[in-house]
Amino acid sequence: MNIFKKNEKKNENRLPTPDKVKKGYRYYCSLVAAVALMGCCTMTAFAAPAGGDPLTVINNLSDFIFGLIRAVGLILLGWGIVQVGLSLQSHDPSQRSNGFLTLAGGVIITFAKEILTLITG
């Protein structure tokens, strides 16, 4: 009993690839792999000037992290607007409530730093 049948007749309608093209494709693939490997192996080093204030470094890191959080909040804000628009088009109340919740969450996440500064004073 043969579960997987092998195709005995294989129709090759393709033209043979010239050796120059194969060699060029190999070079292209090696170049792409080398560039991808170099891009993955790089590391950015943020160095503080000699005798710099450690609080400045912490504040810069905090600004960077809150910038990332703001970007995620803006993405959620945009997705919430899309959901509300689609729910208005399809007259779906559950999708509309999810859209407004996503919209509110996006606004809160976008302005998280300002909210925390208002709370802490």
Coordinates of N, CA and C in Angstrom, one line a residue, residues 43-87:
M43 N 25.2 46.7 17.4 CA 24.6 47.1 18.7 C 24.9 48.6 18.8
T44 N 23.9 49.3 19.2 CA 24.0 50.8 19.4 C 24.5 51.0 20.8
A45 N 25.5 51.8 21.0 CA 26.0 52.1 22.4 C 25.8 53.6 22.6
F46 N 25.0 53.8 23.7 CA 24.8 55.2 24.1 C 25.7 55.5 25.3
A47 N 26.7 56.3 25.0 CA 27.7 56.6 26.1 C 27.5 58.0 26.6
A48 N 27.6 58.1 27.9 CA 27.5 59.4 28.5 C 28.9 60.1 28.5
P49 N 28.9 61.4 28.5 CA 30.2 62.0 28.5 C 30.9 61.8 29.9
A50 N 32.2 62.0 29.9 CA 32.9 61.7 31.1 C 32.5 62.7 32.2
G51 N 32.2 62.2 33.3 CA 31.8 63.1 34.4 C 30.3 63.5 34.3
G52 N 29.5 62.8 33.4 CA 28.2 63.2 33.2 C 27.3 62.9 34.4
D53 N 26.1 63.5 34.5 CA 25.2 63.3 35.6 C 24.4 62.0 35.4
P54 N 24.4 61.1 36.3 CA 23.7 59.8 36.1 C 22.2 60.0 36.0
L55 N 21.7 61.1 36.6 CA 20.2 61.4 36.5 C 19.8 61.8 35.0
T56 N 20.8 62.4 34.3 CA 20.5 62.7 32.9 C 20.3 61.5 32.1
V57 N 21.2 60.5 32.4 CA 21.1 59.2 31.7 C 19.7 58.5 32.0
I58 N 19.3 58.5 33.2 CA 18.0 58.0 33.6 C 16.8 58.7 32.9
N59 N 16.9 60.0 32.9 CA 15.9 60.8 32.3 C 15.8 60.6 30.8
N60 N 17.0 60.4 30.1 CA 17.0 60.1 28.7 C 16.3 58.8 28.4
L61 N 16.7 57.8 29.3 CA 16.1 56.5 29.1 C 14.6 56.5 29.4
S62 N 14.1 57.3 30.4 CA 12.7 57.4 30.6 C 12.0 58.1 29.5
D63 N 12.6 59.1 28.9 CA 12.0 59.8 27.7 C 11.9 58.8 26.5
F64 N 12.9 58.0 26.3 CA 12.9 57.0 25.3 C 11.8 56.0 25.5
I65 N 11.6 55.4 26.7 CA 10.6 54.4 26.9 C 9.2 55.0 26.8
F66 N 9.0 56.3 27.3 CA 7.7 56.9 27.2 C 7.4 57.3 25.7
G67 N 8.5 57.5 24.9 CA 8.3 57.7 23.5 C 7.7 56.4 22.8
L68 N 8.3 55.3 23.2 CA 7.8 54.0 22.7 C 6.4 53.8 23.1
I69 N 6.1 54.0 24.4 CA 4.7 53.9 24.9 C 3.7 54.8 24.1
R70 N 4.2 56.0 23.8 CA 3.3 56.9 23.1 C 3.1 56.4 21.7
A71 N 4.1 55.8 21.0 CA 3.9 55.2 19.7 C 2.8 54.1 19.7
V72 N 2.9 53.2 20.7 CA 1.9 52.2 20.8 C 0.5 52.8 21.1
G73 N 0.4 53.8 21.9 CA -0.8 54.5 22.2 C -1.4 55.1 20.9
L74 N -0.6 55.7 20.1 CA -1.1 56.2 18.8 C -1.6 55.2 17.8
I75 N -0.9 54.0 17.8 CA -1.3 52.9 17.0 C -2.7 52.4 17.5
L76 N -2.9 52.3 18.8 CA -4.2 51.9 19.3 C -5.2 52.9 19.1
L77 N -4.9 54.1 19.1 CA -5.8 55.2 18.8 C -6.3 55.1 17.4
G78 N -5.4 54.9 16.5 CA -5.8 54.8 15.1 C -6.6 53.6 14.8
W79 N -6.3 52.4 15.5 CA -7.1 51.2 15.3 C -8.5 51.4 15.9
G80 N -8.6 52.1 17.0 CA -9.9 52.4 17.6 C -10.8 53.2 16.7
I81 N -10.2 54.2 16.0 CA -10.9 55.0 15.0 C -11.4 54.2 13.9
V82 N -10.6 53.3 13.4 CA -11.0 52.3 12.3 C -12.1 51.5 12.8
Q83 N -12.0 50.9 14.0 CA -13.1 50.0 14.5 C -14.4 50.8 14.6
V84 N -14.4 52.0 15.1 CA -15.6 52.8 15.2 C -16.2 53.1 13.9
G85 N -15.3 53.4 12.9 CA -15.8 53.7 11.6 C -16.5 52.5 10.9
L86 N -15.8 51.3 11.1 CA -16.4 50.1 10.5 C -17.7 49.7 11.2
S87 N -17.8 49.9 12.5 CA -19.0 49.6 13.3 C -20.2 50.5 12.8

